[in-house]
Tab-separated table of C-alpha atoms in Angstrom:
chain	number	residue	atom	x	y	z
A	163	MET	CA	-14.557	15.373	-18.024
A	164	THR	CA	-14.260	19.147	-18.082
A	165	ASP	CA	-12.348	20.725	-15.209
A	166	ILE	CA	-14.206	23.747	-13.838
A	167	LEU	CA	-12.009	26.004	-11.728
A	168	THR	CA	-13.029	29.052	-9.712
A	169	THR	CA	-10.447	31.516	-8.453
A	170	TYR	CA	-11.888	32.684	-5.165
A	171	VAL	CA	-10.831	34.767	-2.187
A	172	SER	CA	-13.150	37.369	-0.675
A	173	LYS	CA	-10.598	40.143	-1.073
A	174	GLY	CA	-9.230	42.129	-3.972
A	175	GLY	CA	-5.571	42.461	-4.836
A	176	THR	CA	-4.505	38.867	-4.179
A	177	GLY	CA	-3.721	38.159	-7.835
A	178	LYS	CA	-6.854	36.180	-8.728
A	179	THR	CA	-7.008	37.400	-12.329
A	180	THR	CA	-3.273	37.044	-12.925
A	181	ILE	CA	-3.297	33.476	-11.576
A	182	THR	CA	-6.416	32.666	-13.617
A	183	VAL	CA	-5.069	33.988	-16.911
A	184	ASN	CA	-1.572	32.557	-16.449
A	185	LEU	CA	-2.844	29.099	-15.544
A	186	ALA	CA	-5.412	29.171	-18.362
A	187	ALA	CA	-2.712	30.147	-20.860
A	188	LEU	CA	-0.463	27.380	-19.576
A	189	ALA	CA	-3.288	24.841	-19.904
A	190	ALA	CA	-3.939	26.010	-23.479
A	191	SER	CA	-0.233	25.676	-24.312
A	192	LYS	CA	-0.490	22.014	-23.304
A	193	GLY	CA	-3.309	21.404	-25.758
A	194	LYS	CA	-6.350	21.948	-23.554
A	195	ARG	CA	-9.400	23.759	-24.921
A	196	VAL	CA	-9.786	26.604	-22.427
A	197	LEU	CA	-12.470	29.167	-21.563
A	198	ILE	CA	-12.267	31.981	-18.992
A	199	VAL	CA	-15.570	33.353	-17.665
A	200	ASP	CA	-15.143	36.810	-16.147
A	201	LEU	CA	-17.505	37.265	-13.195
A	202	ASP	CA	-15.844	40.520	-12.127
A	203	THR	CA	-17.778	43.615	-13.194
A	204	ASN	CA	-14.455	45.448	-13.505
A	205	GLY	CA	-13.585	43.370	-16.563
A	206	HIS	CA	-10.141	42.439	-15.293
A	207	VAL	CA	-9.802	39.457	-17.618
A	208	TYR	CA	-10.075	41.397	-20.863
A	209	THR	CA	-7.900	44.230	-19.557
A	210	THR	CA	-5.256	41.693	-18.528
A	211	LEU	CA	-5.442	40.275	-22.035
A	212	LYS	CA	-4.981	43.824	-23.408
A	213	PHE	CA	-8.406	44.135	-24.998
A	214	LYS	CA	-10.541	47.279	-24.882
A	215	GLU	CA	-14.227	47.334	-23.940
A	216	ARG	CA	-15.115	48.971	-27.252
A	217	GLN	CA	-13.941	45.808	-29.031
A	218	PHE	CA	-16.917	43.851	-27.708
A	219	LYS	CA	-20.429	44.000	-29.055
A	220	TYR	CA	-21.874	41.643	-26.448
A	221	PHE	CA	-20.963	40.585	-22.922
A	222	LEU	CA	-21.408	37.706	-20.502
A	223	GLN	CA	-24.743	39.046	-19.263
A	224	ASP	CA	-26.171	38.871	-22.779
A	225	TRP	CA	-25.621	35.114	-22.788
A	226	LEU	CA	-26.688	34.548	-19.180
A	227	MET	CA	-29.924	36.476	-19.731
A	228	GLY	CA	-30.671	34.574	-22.940
A	229	ARG	CA	-30.459	37.571	-25.279
A	230	LYS	CA	-27.579	36.142	-27.303
A	231	GLU	CA	-26.184	32.730	-28.118
A	232	PHE	CA	-22.854	31.627	-26.685
A	233	HIS	CA	-21.066	31.811	-30.040
A	234	GLU	CA	-22.129	35.461	-30.388
A	235	VAL	CA	-20.549	36.458	-27.080
A	236	VAL	CA	-17.400	34.345	-26.745
A	237	MET	CA	-14.105	35.970	-27.742
A	238	THR	CA	-10.704	34.433	-28.457
A	239	ASP	CA	-7.223	35.623	-27.584
A	240	GLU	CA	-5.444	34.239	-30.630
A	241	SER	CA	-1.946	34.670	-29.192
A	242	LEU	CA	-2.750	32.399	-26.226
A	243	ASN	CA	-5.440	30.264	-27.888
A	244	VAL	CA	-7.757	30.997	-24.963
A	245	ASP	CA	-11.490	31.790	-25.251
A	246	PHE	CA	-13.108	34.192	-22.808
A	247	LEU	CA	-16.481	35.698	-21.967
A	248	PRO	CA	-16.015	39.404	-21.182
A	249	SER	CA	-18.003	41.285	-18.573
A	250	ASN	CA	-18.538	44.891	-17.561
A	251	ASN	CA	-20.586	46.834	-15.018
A	252	ASN	CA	-23.821	45.775	-16.681
A	253	LEU	CA	-23.249	42.274	-15.319
A	254	ASN	CA	-25.056	43.692	-12.279
A	255	GLU	CA	-28.342	43.274	-14.149
A	256	VAL	CA	-27.917	39.522	-13.714
A	257	GLU	CA	-27.560	40.125	-9.982
A	258	VAL	CA	-30.792	42.148	-9.954
A	259	HIS	CA	-32.541	39.400	-11.911
A	260	LEU	CA	-31.367	36.724	-9.463
A	261	GLN	CA	-32.414	38.798	-6.454
A	262	MET	CA	-35.874	39.245	-7.949
A	263	LEU	CA	-36.177	35.509	-8.488
A	264	ARG	CA	-35.155	34.833	-4.903
A	265	SER	CA	-37.678	37.287	-3.493
A	266	SER	CA	-40.510	36.254	-5.810
A	267	SER	CA	-43.406	34.232	-4.501
A	268	ARG	CA	-42.987	32.239	-7.718
A	269	LEU	CA	-39.490	31.202	-6.760
A	270	THR	CA	-37.725	29.433	-9.601
A	271	PRO	CA	-36.679	25.911	-8.518
A	272	ASN	CA	-32.923	25.342	-8.201
A	273	ILE	CA	-32.082	29.027	-8.643
A	274	ASP	CA	-28.704	28.317	-7.014
A	275	TYR	CA	-27.850	26.315	-10.133
A	276	PHE	CA	-28.733	29.099	-12.594
A	277	LEU	CA	-25.085	29.463	-13.667
A	278	LYS	CA	-24.412	25.725	-13.729
A	279	GLN	CA	-27.329	25.144	-16.067
A	280	LYS	CA	-25.817	27.599	-18.540
A	281	ILE	CA	-22.303	26.195	-18.230
A	282	ASP	CA	-23.556	22.629	-18.704
A	283	THR	CA	-24.633	23.549	-22.250
A	284	ILE	CA	-21.040	24.318	-23.300
A	285	LEU	CA	-19.113	21.619	-21.429
A	286	PRO	CA	-18.441	19.551	-24.581
A	287	LEU	CA	-16.566	22.509	-26.086
A	288	TYR	CA	-13.862	22.755	-23.417
A	289	ASP	CA	-11.400	20.748	-21.345
A	290	ALA	CA	-11.053	23.499	-18.719
A	291	ILE	CA	-13.340	26.385	-17.763
A	292	PHE	CA	-12.026	29.064	-15.389
A	293	PHE	CA	-14.200	31.474	-13.409
A	294	ASP	CA	-12.503	34.691	-12.335
A	295	THR	CA	-14.604	36.109	-9.510
A	296	HIS	CA	-15.479	39.435	-7.957
A	297	PRO	CA	-13.883	39.850	-4.512
A	298	THR	CA	-17.167	40.358	-2.674
A	299	GLY	CA	-19.134	37.470	-1.239
A	300	VAL	CA	-22.377	39.460	-1.628
A	301	ASN	CA	-22.279	38.743	-5.347
A	302	ASN	CA	-24.793	35.954	-6.169
A	303	LEU	CA	-22.672	34.652	-9.036
A	304	VAL	CA	-19.699	33.834	-6.788
A	305	PRO	CA	-21.345	31.016	-4.786
A	306	MET	CA	-22.989	29.861	-8.017
A	307	ALA	CA	-19.532	29.541	-9.582
A	308	LEU	CA	-18.364	27.532	-6.576
A	309	LEU	CA	-21.323	25.184	-7.054
A	310	CYS	CA	-20.248	24.666	-10.679
A	311	SER	CA	-16.661	23.870	-9.813
A	312	ASN	CA	-14.649	20.805	-9.006
A	313	LYS	CA	-11.522	22.850	-8.227
A	314	ILE	CA	-11.070	26.092	-6.292
A	315	LEU	CA	-7.933	28.257	-6.566
A	316	MET	CA	-7.276	30.556	-3.607
A	317	PRO	CA	-4.377	33.005	-4.072
A	318	VAL	CA	-3.136	34.783	-0.963
A	319	ARG	CA	-0.727	37.652	-0.508
A	320	ILE	CA	1.316	37.295	2.654
A	321	ASP	CA	0.217	40.066	4.969
A	322	GLU	CA	-2.022	40.436	8.000
A	323	LYS	CA	-5.103	41.696	6.151
A	324	ASP	CA	-5.061	38.813	3.715
A	325	GLU	CA	-4.799	36.262	6.512
A	326	LYS	CA	-8.219	37.177	7.933
A	327	GLN	CA	-9.875	37.074	4.515
A	328	LEU	CA	-8.074	33.849	3.650
A	329	ILE	CA	-9.368	32.108	6.780
A	330	GLU	CA	-12.910	33.265	6.008
A	331	SER	CA	-12.620	32.105	2.398
A	332	VAL	CA	-11.207	28.699	3.371
A	333	ASN	CA	-14.068	28.299	5.844
A	334	ASP	CA	-16.535	29.177	3.067
A	335	VAL	CA	-15.132	26.521	0.741
A	336	GLN	CA	-14.887	23.938	3.509
A	337	GLY	CA	-18.563	24.636	4.184
A	338	PHE	CA	-19.398	23.676	0.600
A	339	VAL	CA	-17.360	20.484	0.963
A	340	ALA	CA	-19.041	19.642	4.276
A	341	ALA	CA	-22.423	20.095	2.570
A	342	GLY	CA	-21.504	17.332	0.124
A	343	HIS	CA	-20.174	19.276	-2.867
A	344	LYS	CA	-17.173	17.507	-4.365
A	345	MET	CA	-14.386	20.007	-4.925
A	346	ASP	CA	-10.660	20.176	-4.351
A	347	TYR	CA	-9.248	23.486	-3.186
A	348	TYR	CA	-5.739	24.853	-3.486
A	349	VAL	CA	-4.198	27.750	-1.577
A	350	ILE	CA	-1.575	29.611	-3.603
A	351	PRO	CA	0.902	31.876	-1.763
A	352	ASN	CA	1.292	34.551	-4.438
A	353	ALA	CA	3.848	37.265	-5.232
A	354	VAL	CA	6.219	35.855	-2.603
A	355	ASP	CA	9.833	36.901	-2.139
A	356	LEU	CA	11.277	34.459	0.378
A	357	ARG	CA	14.362	36.610	0.842
A	358	THR	CA	12.220	39.092	2.768
A	359	MET	CA	9.032	37.136	3.564
A	360	ARG	CA	10.298	33.875	5.061
A	361	LYS	CA	8.714	34.415	8.498
A	362	GLU	CA	5.422	35.615	7.066
A	363	TYR	CA	5.363	32.700	4.657
A	364	GLN	CA	5.950	30.150	7.434
A	365	TYR	CA	3.229	31.797	9.515
A	366	ILE	CA	0.733	31.431	6.656
A	367	LEU	CA	1.747	27.783	6.195
A	368	ASN	CA	1.137	27.108	9.891
A	369	THR	CA	-2.241	28.866	9.702
A	370	LEU	CA	-3.286	26.770	6.700
A	371	ARG	CA	-2.219	23.548	8.376
A	372	GLU	CA	-4.312	24.475	11.423
A	373	LEU	CA	-7.231	24.847	8.990
A	374	ASN	CA	-6.500	21.341	7.639
A	375	VAL	CA	-5.697	22.628	4.157
A	376	GLU	CA	-3.980	19.788	2.315
A	377	ASN	CA	-3.233	21.377	-1.053
A	378	ILE	CA	-0.817	24.286	-0.662
A	379	SER	CA	1.147	25.192	-3.759
A	380	ASN	CA	4.769	26.197	-3.829
A	381	PRO	CA	4.928	29.996	-3.554
A	382	VAL	CA	4.521	31.850	-6.828
A	383	ARG	CA	7.100	34.589	-7.208
A	384	TYR	CA	6.483	38.007	-8.681
A	385	SER	CA	7.736	39.206	-12.044
A	386	THR	CA	6.889	42.599	-13.493
A	387	SER	CA	6.916	41.079	-16.978
A	388	ILE	CA	4.086	38.732	-15.969
A	389	SER	CA	2.190	41.269	-13.895
A	390	ILE	CA	-1.391	42.227	-14.586
A	391	ASN	CA	-0.198	45.337	-16.459
A	392	SER	CA	2.150	43.677	-18.922
A	393	PHE	CA	0.916	40.116	-19.227
A	394	LYS	CA	0.534	40.058	-23.009
A	395	ASN	CA	3.985	41.534	-23.571
A	396	ALA	CA	5.467	38.616	-21.651
A	397	GLU	CA	3.663	36.078	-23.856
A	398	LEU	CA	3.943	33.784	-20.840
A	399	ILE	CA	5.367	30.647	-22.429
A	400	LYS	CA	7.933	32.581	-24.503
A	401	ALA	CA	9.109	34.886	-21.733
A	402	LYS	CA	12.867	35.408	-21.779
A	403	SER	CA	13.718	37.357	-18.635
A	404	PRO	CA	15.187	35.263	-15.759
A	405	GLY	CA	12.528	36.503	-13.337
A	406	ALA	CA	9.702	35.634	-15.709
A	407	LYS	CA	11.153	32.172	-16.317
A	408	LYS	CA	11.208	31.505	-12.573
A	409	VAL	CA	7.563	32.540	-12.281
A	410	ILE	CA	6.696	30.298	-15.217
A	411	GLY	CA	8.410	27.443	-13.350
A	412	ASP	CA	6.238	28.235	-10.334
A	413	MET	CA	3.155	28.177	-12.573
A	414	GLU	CA	4.254	24.834	-14.033
A	415	ASN	CA	4.372	23.435	-10.489
A	416	LEU	CA	0.921	24.874	-9.842
A	417	TYR	CA	-0.352	23.281	-13.055
A	418	LEU	CA	1.009	19.888	-11.967
A	419	LEU	CA	-0.708	20.220	-8.606
A	420	VAL	CA	-4.077	21.366	-9.937
A	421	PHE	CA	-4.375	19.247	-13.068
A	422	GLN	CA	-2.299	16.184	-12.254
A	423	GLY	CA	-2.389	15.997	-8.470
A	424	VAL	CA	1.400	16.226	-8.155
A	425	LYS	CA	2.119	17.727	-4.742
A	426	THR	CA	5.250	19.737	-5.398
A	427	HIS	CA	5.115	21.703	-2.153
A	428	ASN	CA	8.245	21.138	-0.102
A	429	GLY	CA	9.339	23.480	2.659
A	430	LYS	CA	13.066	22.859	2.158
A	431	ARG	CA	12.822	23.268	-1.597
A	432	ALA	CA	10.680	26.386	-1.299
A	433	SER	CA	13.129	28.006	1.108
A	434	LYS	CA	15.778	27.982	-1.621
A	435	GLN	CA	13.672	29.982	-4.039
A	436	THR	CA	14.706	33.503	-4.821
A	437	THR	CA	12.991	36.171	-6.838
């Protein structure tokens, strides 16, 4: 069975793309066949992977709209052995198309499953498919990605603004679950320095427990060598700096939680972490 994972929080700047690419690279390093689908019109996936837009002839929208076959659009990062479908601002034409279908008197049946129907055609090719999403809930493709997924990754930065968006996003996902969609969801405290954020971190944990969130990862620390601006230079698995190695350990724990159901979260253990 292919794992389909959507990284989702209705706010930018929480580290969605960094978490997506790091976890995808880690999965590939363990032998999984991995695809990242970039649903962000800003093209954060390919920029994180250090590609340039001019390197692509076709984009995600070309496949979704049926103009090109999957094999004509998919790209591979050879250094990480990860496939990806790039996007750019023209992905908005898919949004326009979907809005027209919704407003048409000849409404296409099951339009909510437009994306799933496309993804189903490539499931045999991959062990894990990651969706990196746009931070706005207005985007039609975001809920469609959630409907495709059996796992939702929800990174949160520990500050007041993120808390409000996190609660809204958790409520969104819990709404899907309540409607009968089978999906596990994981909240990931991201870019955490417990030397200075211990109170804020505990507050977020208490908030999540009040929301009945069961899967909370150990906090993922921050390392400039695995940041969105220098990801490829770190080469993730081969990173040598002490800070990067600690972050990789955090990602390993996240991988165990998401792919193997190993609940590594432990308040006492987490409190000993340093950046």
